Coordinates of C-alpha atoms in Angstrom, one line a residue:
M16 CA 13.8 -42.3 -15.7
P17 CA 11.6 -39.3 -14.8
Q18 CA 11.7 -36.3 -17.0
K19 CA 13.4 -33.3 -15.6
V20 CA 11.7 -29.9 -15.6
F21 CA 13.4 -26.5 -15.3
I22 CA 11.0 -23.7 -14.1
T23 CA 11.7 -20.1 -14.6
S24 CA 9.1 -17.7 -13.0
L25 CA 9.1 -14.1 -14.1
G26 CA 7.5 -11.1 -12.5
C27 CA 6.0 -10.7 -9.0
P28 CA 5.7 -13.0 -6.0
K29 CA 2.1 -13.7 -6.9
N30 CA 3.4 -15.3 -10.1
L31 CA 6.0 -17.2 -8.1
T32 CA 3.2 -18.8 -5.9
D33 CA 1.6 -20.0 -9.1
A34 CA 4.9 -21.6 -10.1
E35 CA 5.0 -23.4 -6.8
V36 CA 1.6 -24.8 -7.3
M37 CA 2.6 -26.2 -10.7
A38 CA 5.9 -27.5 -9.3
G39 CA 3.9 -29.4 -6.7
R40 CA 1.7 -30.9 -9.4
L41 CA 4.7 -32.0 -11.4
T42 CA 6.6 -33.6 -8.6
A43 CA 3.4 -35.4 -7.5
A44 CA 3.0 -36.8 -11.0
G45 CA 6.6 -38.1 -11.1
F46 CA 8.4 -35.3 -12.9
E47 CA 11.8 -34.2 -11.4
L48 CA 12.6 -30.6 -10.8
T49 CA 16.0 -29.3 -11.7
A50 CA 17.7 -25.9 -11.0
D51 CA 20.1 -26.5 -13.8
E52 CA 18.5 -25.8 -17.2
S53 CA 21.3 -27.7 -19.0
E54 CA 19.9 -30.9 -17.3
A55 CA 16.3 -30.3 -18.2
D56 CA 14.1 -32.2 -20.7
I57 CA 11.3 -29.7 -20.3
A58 CA 11.3 -25.9 -19.8
L59 CA 8.4 -24.3 -18.0
I60 CA 8.3 -20.6 -18.5
N61 CA 5.9 -18.9 -16.1
T62 CA 5.4 -15.5 -17.8
C63 CA 4.6 -12.0 -16.7
A64 CA 2.6 -9.6 -18.8
F65 CA 1.7 -6.7 -16.5
L66 CA 3.7 -4.2 -18.5
N67 CA 5.1 -4.0 -22.0
S68 CA 8.6 -4.4 -20.6
A69 CA 7.4 -7.6 -18.9
I70 CA 6.0 -8.9 -22.1
K71 CA 9.3 -8.3 -23.9
E72 CA 11.2 -10.1 -21.1
S73 CA 8.8 -13.1 -21.3
E74 CA 9.0 -13.3 -25.1
A75 CA 12.8 -13.1 -24.9
E76 CA 12.8 -16.1 -22.6
I77 CA 10.5 -18.1 -24.9
K78 CA 12.8 -17.3 -27.8
R79 CA 15.8 -18.4 -25.8
F80 CA 14.3 -21.7 -24.8
S81 CA 12.9 -22.2 -28.3
S82 CA 16.5 -22.0 -29.6
L83 CA 17.6 -24.6 -27.1
K84 CA 14.8 -26.9 -28.3
E85 CA 15.8 -26.4 -32.0
H86 CA 19.3 -27.5 -31.1
G87 CA 18.1 -30.6 -29.4
K88 CA 18.8 -29.5 -25.8
L89 CA 15.1 -29.6 -24.8
S90 CA 12.2 -32.0 -25.7
K91 CA 9.3 -29.7 -24.7
I92 CA 8.5 -26.1 -23.8
A93 CA 5.4 -25.1 -21.7
V94 CA 4.4 -21.5 -21.3
T95 CA 2.2 -20.5 -18.4
G96 CA 1.2 -17.3 -16.6
C97 CA -0.1 -13.9 -17.5
L98 CA 1.2 -13.7 -21.1
V99 CA -1.0 -16.8 -21.9
E100 CA -4.0 -14.9 -20.6
R101 CA -3.1 -11.8 -22.5
E102 CA -2.4 -13.5 -25.9
K103 CA -4.3 -16.8 -25.6
N104 CA -3.6 -19.2 -28.4
L105 CA -1.8 -16.5 -30.5
L106 CA 1.3 -17.6 -28.5
L107 CA 1.3 -20.9 -30.4
K108 CA 1.3 -19.1 -33.7
K109 CA 4.0 -16.6 -32.7
F110 CA 6.2 -19.3 -31.1
P111 CA 5.6 -22.7 -32.9
Q112 CA 8.2 -24.4 -30.7
I113 CA 5.8 -24.2 -27.7
D114 CA 4.3 -27.5 -26.9
A115 CA 1.8 -26.5 -24.2
V116 CA 0.1 -23.3 -22.9
V117 CA -1.6 -23.3 -19.5
G118 CA -3.5 -20.3 -18.2
I119 CA -3.5 -19.0 -14.6
N120 CA -6.9 -20.6 -13.8
A121 CA -5.8 -24.1 -15.0
L122 CA -2.6 -24.6 -12.9
D123 CA -3.8 -28.1 -11.9
R124 CA -3.8 -29.1 -15.6
I125 CA -0.1 -28.6 -16.1
T126 CA 0.8 -32.4 -16.1
S127 CA -2.0 -33.1 -18.6
A128 CA -0.7 -30.4 -20.9
L129 CA 2.9 -31.7 -20.7
N130 CA 1.6 -35.2 -21.5
G131 CA 0.2 -33.9 -24.7
D132 CA -3.5 -33.9 -23.8
T133 CA -4.4 -30.3 -24.8
N134 CA -3.8 -26.7 -23.9
Y135 CA -5.8 -25.2 -21.0
I136 CA -7.0 -21.6 -20.8
L137 CA -10.0 -21.5 -18.4
P138 CA -12.1 -18.7 -17.1
A139 CA -11.7 -17.4 -13.5
T140 CA -13.8 -19.3 -11.0
L141 CA -15.2 -18.5 -7.6
P142 CA -13.9 -19.0 -4.9
L143 CA -10.2 -19.3 -5.4
A144 CA -9.2 -22.9 -4.6
A145 CA -6.4 -23.7 -2.2
P146 CA -3.7 -25.8 -4.0
K147 CA -3.7 -29.5 -3.3
F148 CA 0.0 -29.7 -4.2
K149 CA 2.8 -27.1 -3.7
T150 CA 6.5 -27.3 -3.9
R151 CA 8.5 -24.4 -2.3
L152 CA 10.7 -22.4 -4.7
T153 CA 11.8 -19.9 -2.1
A154 CA 14.3 -20.3 0.7
P155 CA 12.9 -22.6 3.4
H156 CA 12.6 -19.9 6.1
T157 CA 10.5 -17.4 4.1
A158 CA 7.4 -17.9 2.0
Y159 CA 4.7 -16.0 0.0
L160 CA 1.1 -17.0 0.6
K161 CA -1.4 -15.9 -1.9
I162 CA -4.7 -15.2 -0.2
A163 CA -6.7 -13.9 -3.2
D164 CA -6.3 -13.4 -6.9
G165 CA -7.8 -11.0 -9.4
C166 CA -8.9 -7.4 -8.8
D167 CA -12.0 -5.3 -8.8
N168 CA -10.4 -1.9 -8.4
R169 CA -10.2 -1.1 -12.1
C170 CA -7.3 1.4 -12.0
S171 CA -7.2 3.0 -15.5
Y172 CA -3.6 2.1 -16.2
C173 CA -3.7 -1.5 -15.0
A174 CA -4.2 -4.7 -17.2
I175 CA -4.6 -7.1 -14.2
P176 CA -8.4 -7.3 -14.3
M177 CA -8.2 -8.3 -18.0
I178 CA -5.5 -10.9 -17.2
R179 CA -6.6 -12.3 -13.9
G180 CA -10.3 -11.5 -13.7
G181 CA -12.3 -10.4 -10.7
Y182 CA -11.3 -10.6 -7.1
R183 CA -11.5 -14.1 -5.6
S184 CA -10.5 -15.0 -2.1
K185 CA -9.4 -18.4 -0.6
P186 CA -11.5 -19.5 2.3
I187 CA -10.0 -18.7 5.7
A188 CA -9.8 -22.4 6.7
D189 CA -7.9 -23.2 3.5
V190 CA -5.4 -20.3 4.0
V191 CA -4.7 -21.4 7.6
V192 CA -4.0 -25.0 6.4
E193 CA -1.7 -23.7 3.7
A194 CA 0.1 -21.5 6.2
G195 CA 0.5 -24.4 8.6
N196 CA 2.0 -26.5 5.8
L197 CA 4.5 -23.7 5.0
A198 CA 5.4 -23.4 8.6
G199 CA 5.9 -27.2 8.7
S200 CA 8.3 -26.9 5.8
G201 CA 10.5 -24.4 7.6
A202 CA 8.9 -21.0 7.0
R203 CA 9.3 -18.6 9.8
E204 CA 8.2 -15.5 7.8
I205 CA 5.1 -15.5 5.7
S206 CA 4.3 -12.6 3.4
L207 CA 0.6 -12.4 2.5
I208 CA 0.0 -11.3 -1.1
A209 CA -2.9 -10.5 -3.4
Q210 CA -3.6 -7.8 -5.9
D211 CA -5.3 -6.0 -2.9
T212 CA -4.9 -7.8 0.4
T213 CA -7.2 -5.4 2.2
S214 CA -10.2 -6.6 0.1
Y215 CA -9.6 -10.2 1.4
G216 CA -12.9 -12.0 2.1
M217 CA -15.3 -9.5 0.5
D218 CA -16.4 -11.9 -2.1
L219 CA -16.9 -14.8 0.3
Y220 CA -18.1 -13.2 3.5
G221 CA -19.6 -9.9 2.4
K222 CA -17.0 -7.9 4.3
P223 CA -13.3 -7.6 4.6
M224 CA -11.8 -10.4 6.7
L225 CA -8.1 -9.8 6.7
H226 CA -8.3 -8.9 10.3
E227 CA -9.8 -12.2 11.2
L228 CA -7.5 -14.1 8.9
L229 CA -4.4 -12.6 10.6
K230 CA -5.7 -13.6 14.1
E231 CA -6.0 -17.2 12.9
L232 CA -2.6 -17.2 11.3
A233 CA -0.9 -15.7 14.4
R234 CA -2.0 -18.8 16.3
I235 CA 0.4 -21.0 14.3
P236 CA 3.3 -21.5 16.6
D237 CA 6.2 -21.8 14.2
I238 CA 5.3 -18.6 12.3
K239 CA 7.2 -15.7 13.8
W240 CA 6.7 -12.9 11.3
L241 CA 3.5 -12.1 9.3
R242 CA 4.0 -9.5 6.6
L243 CA 1.3 -7.5 4.6
L244 CA 2.0 -6.6 1.0
Y245 CA -0.3 -4.8 -1.5
I246 CA -2.4 -2.9 0.9
Y247 CA -5.0 -0.5 -0.7
P248 CA -4.9 2.7 1.4
D249 CA -8.6 3.5 1.6
K250 CA -9.4 0.0 2.8
L251 CA -6.9 0.0 5.6
S252 CA -9.1 0.0 8.7
S253 CA -8.3 1.2 12.2
D254 CA -9.2 -2.3 13.5
L255 CA -6.5 -3.8 11.3
L256 CA -4.0 -1.3 12.5
K257 CA -4.8 -1.9 16.1
L258 CA -4.3 -5.7 15.5
M259 CA -0.9 -4.9 14.0
R260 CA 0.0 -2.8 17.0
D261 CA -1.1 -5.5 19.5
E262 CA 0.0 -8.7 17.8
E263 CA 3.8 -9.1 17.9
K264 CA 3.9 -11.6 15.1
I265 CA 2.6 -9.1 12.6
C266 CA 5.5 -6.9 11.3
N267 CA 5.1 -3.2 11.7
Y268 CA 5.4 -3.0 7.9
L269 CA 3.0 -1.9 5.3
D270 CA 3.4 -2.2 1.5
M271 CA 0.8 0.4 0.4
P272 CA 1.1 1.5 -3.2
L273 CA -0.2 5.1 -3.5
Q274 CA 0.7 5.7 -7.2
H275 CA 0.5 9.6 -7.0
I276 CA -0.5 12.5 -4.7
S277 CA -2.0 14.9 -7.2
D278 CA -5.8 14.8 -7.1
D279 CA -6.0 15.4 -10.9
I280 CA -3.7 12.4 -11.6
L281 CA -5.4 10.2 -9.0
K282 CA -8.7 10.9 -10.6
K283 CA -7.4 10.0 -14.1
M284 CA -5.9 6.8 -12.6
N285 CA -9.4 6.0 -11.3
R286 CA -8.0 5.7 -7.8
R287 CA -10.3 6.3 -4.9
S288 CA -7.7 8.1 -2.9
T289 CA -7.2 11.9 -2.7
E290 CA -4.3 13.9 -1.5
K291 CA -6.3 14.7 1.7
S292 CA -7.2 11.0 2.3
I293 CA -3.7 9.8 1.7
K294 CA -2.1 12.3 4.1
A295 CA -4.8 11.5 6.7
K296 CA -4.2 7.8 6.4
I297 CA -0.4 8.1 6.9
A298 CA -1.0 10.4 9.9
A299 CA -3.4 7.9 11.4
I300 CA -0.9 5.0 10.9
R301 CA 2.0 6.9 12.5
K302 CA -0.1 8.0 15.4
L303 CA -1.2 4.5 16.2
I304 CA 2.1 2.8 15.3
P305 CA 4.9 5.4 15.4
D306 CA 7.6 3.0 14.2
M307 CA 5.6 1.6 11.2
A308 CA 7.8 1.0 8.2
L309 CA 6.0 2.3 5.1
R310 CA 6.8 1.1 1.5
T311 CA 5.0 2.5 -1.4
N312 CA 5.1 2.8 -5.2
F313 CA 4.6 5.8 -7.5
I314 CA 4.0 6.1 -11.2
V315 CA 5.5 9.1 -13.0
G316 CA 4.7 10.3 -16.5
F317 CA 1.1 9.4 -16.4
P318 CA -0.9 11.0 -19.2
G319 CA -1.5 14.7 -18.4
E320 CA 1.0 14.8 -15.6
T321 CA 2.2 18.4 -15.5
E322 CA 5.3 19.9 -14.0
K323 CA 3.0 21.1 -11.2
D324 CA 1.7 17.6 -10.6
F325 CA 5.2 16.2 -10.4
T326 CA 6.5 18.9 -8.2
K327 CA 3.7 18.2 -5.7
L328 CA 4.7 14.5 -5.8
L329 CA 8.3 15.3 -5.3
K330 CA 7.5 17.6 -2.3
F331 CA 5.3 14.9 -0.8
V332 CA 8.0 12.2 -1.0
S333 CA 10.6 14.6 0.4
G334 CA 8.4 15.4 3.3
T335 CA 6.9 12.1 4.2
G336 CA 9.9 9.9 4.8
F337 CA 9.0 6.5 3.3
D338 CA 11.2 3.7 4.4
N339 CA 11.2 2.0 1.0
L340 CA 9.9 3.4 -2.3
G341 CA 9.6 2.1 -5.8
V342 CA 9.2 4.4 -8.8
F343 CA 7.9 3.3 -12.2
T344 CA 7.5 5.2 -15.4
Y345 CA 4.0 5.0 -16.9
S346 CA 3.6 2.1 -19.4
R347 CA 0.9 2.5 -22.0
E348 CA -0.9 -0.8 -21.9
A349 CA -3.2 -1.9 -24.7
G350 CA -6.8 -2.3 -23.7
T351 CA -6.6 -0.1 -20.6
P352 CA -8.6 3.2 -20.4
A353 CA -5.4 5.2 -19.7
A354 CA -3.9 4.1 -23.0
K355 CA -6.6 6.3 -24.8
L356 CA -5.9 9.4 -22.7
P357 CA -4.5 12.5 -24.4
D358 CA -1.4 14.3 -23.4
Q359 CA 0.9 11.2 -23.2
V360 CA 4.2 12.2 -21.6
P361 CA 7.4 11.8 -23.6
E362 CA 9.6 8.9 -22.5
T363 CA 12.6 11.1 -21.9
L364 CA 10.6 13.3 -19.5
K365 CA 9.2 10.2 -17.7
T366 CA 12.8 8.9 -17.1
A367 CA 14.0 12.3 -15.9
R368 CA 11.2 12.5 -13.4
M369 CA 11.8 9.0 -12.2
N370 CA 15.4 9.7 -11.6
E371 CA 14.6 12.9 -9.7
L372 CA 12.2 11.1 -7.5
I373 CA 14.7 8.3 -6.8
A374 CA 17.3 10.9 -5.9
A375 CA 14.9 12.5 -3.4
Q376 CA 14.2 9.2 -1.8
S377 CA 18.0 8.5 -1.5
R378 CA 18.3 11.6 0.6
I379 CA 15.4 10.4 2.8
I380 CA 17.2 7.0 3.3
D381 CA 20.4 8.8 4.4
G382 CA 18.4 10.4 7.2
I383 CA 16.7 7.1 8.2
N384 CA 20.1 5.4 8.3
T385 CA 21.5 8.1 10.6
G386 CA 18.7 7.3 13.1
L387 CA 19.4 3.6 12.9
I388 CA 23.1 3.8 14.0
G389 CA 23.6 2.4 17.4
K390 CA 20.1 0.7 17.6
T391 CA 19.7 -3.0 18.3
V392 CA 17.3 -4.7 15.9
K393 CA 16.0 -8.3 15.4
V394 CA 17.3 -9.7 12.1
L395 CA 16.1 -12.8 10.2
M396 CA 19.1 -14.3 8.5
D397 CA 18.8 -15.0 4.8
S398 CA 22.3 -16.5 4.8
G399 CA 25.2 -16.8 7.1
S400 CA 26.2 -13.1 6.5
F401 CA 23.0 -11.2 5.4
G402 CA 19.5 -10.8 6.8
R403 CA 16.6 -8.5 7.1
T404 CA 14.7 -6.7 9.8
C405 CA 10.9 -6.8 10.0
R406 CA 11.1 -3.4 8.3
D407 CA 12.3 -5.0 5.1
A408 CA 10.5 -7.5 2.8
P409 CA 12.3 -10.2 1.0
D410 CA 13.6 -9.5 -2.5
I411 CA 12.5 -5.9 -2.7
D412 CA 13.8 -4.0 0.3
G413 CA 17.0 -3.4 2.2
T414 CA 19.3 -5.9 3.9
V415 CA 21.6 -6.1 6.9
E416 CA 25.2 -7.4 6.6
V417 CA 25.9 -9.1 9.9
I418 CA 29.3 -9.9 11.4
T419 CA 29.3 -12.1 14.4
N420 CA 31.7 -13.3 17.0
A421 CA 31.0 -16.8 15.6
I422 CA 33.0 -19.7 14.4
S423 CA 31.9 -23.0 12.9
H424 CA 34.9 -25.2 13.8
K425 CA 37.8 -23.0 14.9
P426 CA 38.5 -19.3 15.7
K427 CA 38.6 -17.1 12.6
A428 CA 40.8 -14.0 12.6
I429 CA 39.1 -10.7 11.9
G430 CA 41.3 -8.0 10.7
K431 CA 41.6 -4.5 12.2
K432 CA 40.0 -2.8 9.2
T433 CA 37.0 -5.1 9.3
R434 CA 36.6 -4.6 13.1
K435 CA 36.8 -0.9 12.7
A436 CA 34.2 -0.8 9.9
Y437 CA 31.7 -2.8 12.0
G438 CA 32.4 -1.0 15.3
L439 CA 34.0 -4.0 16.9
K440 CA 36.5 -3.5 19.7
P441 CA 40.0 -4.8 19.3
M442 CA 40.7 -8.3 20.7
A443 CA 44.0 -9.2 22.2
N444 CA 44.2 -12.5 20.4
G445 CA 42.5 -11.4 17.2
S446 CA 40.1 -14.3 17.4
A447 CA 36.5 -14.0 16.4
G448 CA 35.0 -15.7 19.4
S449 CA 33.3 -19.0 19.7
S450 CA 29.5 -18.6 19.6
P451 CA 27.6 -20.7 17.0
A452 CA 27.7 -19.4 13.4
P453 CA 24.3 -18.1 12.2
K454 CA 22.5 -19.7 9.4
A455 CA 19.5 -18.9 7.2
G456 CA 16.3 -18.9 9.2
D457 CA 18.0 -17.8 12.5
F458 CA 16.8 -14.7 14.3
M459 CA 19.7 -12.6 15.6
D460 CA 19.9 -9.4 17.8
V461 CA 22.1 -7.0 15.8
K462 CA 23.5 -3.6 16.7
I463 CA 23.6 -1.4 13.6
T464 CA 27.0 0.2 13.2
G465 CA 26.8 1.6 9.7
A466 CA 24.7 2.0 6.5
T467 CA 25.0 2.9 2.9
G468 CA 21.7 3.3 1.0
Y469 CA 19.5 0.2 1.6
L470 CA 22.5 -1.9 2.9
R471 CA 23.0 -1.7 6.7
R472 CA 25.8 -3.3 8.6
G473 CA 25.8 -4.5 12.2
T474 CA 27.3 -6.8 14.8
T475 CA 25.5 -9.5 16.8
I476 CA 24.9 -8.8 20.5

């Protein structure tokens, strides 16, 4: 009987794609994956270690599964991911119940490690190899595609270069094959990810090649939406923006972490951007693509952040109108240059500033929602009742609750209150109609009838 493996993947989508590679290796080697940890013989914990909070979460999971093993409910524990790279073999001393550790550059050795061969922590290699095996861990209709790993930007607060090494791209041909395989397994939406997607190809071709890669990916018939995450603002070219404008498969959506707007803080962060360049970039984007959806992240409480710096950031957010925004308090990461900076901001002040910035963004969203009411948008269904527009990435952005005049077998009554909430006209017989019920992966035309925060509501046309 094959051994059953339960995989838990913590952290970002880039980590999830690593878990999918290991899942593919395991199934090819005869292991069986299970979504029920109580059925598992083996637990594979794919850890995150980007921030101290992520390290704590990863260690808590290791402790939890170690307890299960001690009580005879697991035979083996494997730990993979960023925490392995950060702590190396110290993990085995800290958690003796671990049977195997596998670093992020040795994903193809996971089966050997589980079979008791050895532990694998290998240095980063160039170029980044496309996976020979991959088992999807997301819903069939949407997928993440990692086009590069590592980072050369050296932001002063970030531990990623220490964990994942220098920037390494996958060859264009390999990415296209991988995307075709994802489309063949049902993916209609593909989100391209890397630490910095705009640097794609620099290491292999001597110049950025994201523009060329997107043109190749857009030729794959079954892919309907291509989404760009982790865009570095200063590397976003006008050619790339023009392609986004002209190619209907590329979502008018940019995930472009800015981190701050104060020049003093940006300099301490070792970011190339300035207040002037950021504002000019946003203006250029909106001039070329007026309906571009912009997502960004900001860090508050960075060492030396004054009230003046924060007020400038607050004013910038209030006046820019980002569609989606994430706010993080600065985390002092060992080994990073920022950890040694003076004037560390108290945790209570960091939290207060984060809450104030989130409140400002909430007011922005109220205005955006008002402008959406009455508009018809294309929605990719994530289930029979909820979906997303091209302006919302999976897992991190808003959703649309969809009510349809649909039935699966027989008419379904819709009450007066529900009809009123969704802007539906009364029906004489109270029936819901008879069009096919939507399912995950379907594209629907939806008229927006209401919204609360990042949850919109609408009816099918």
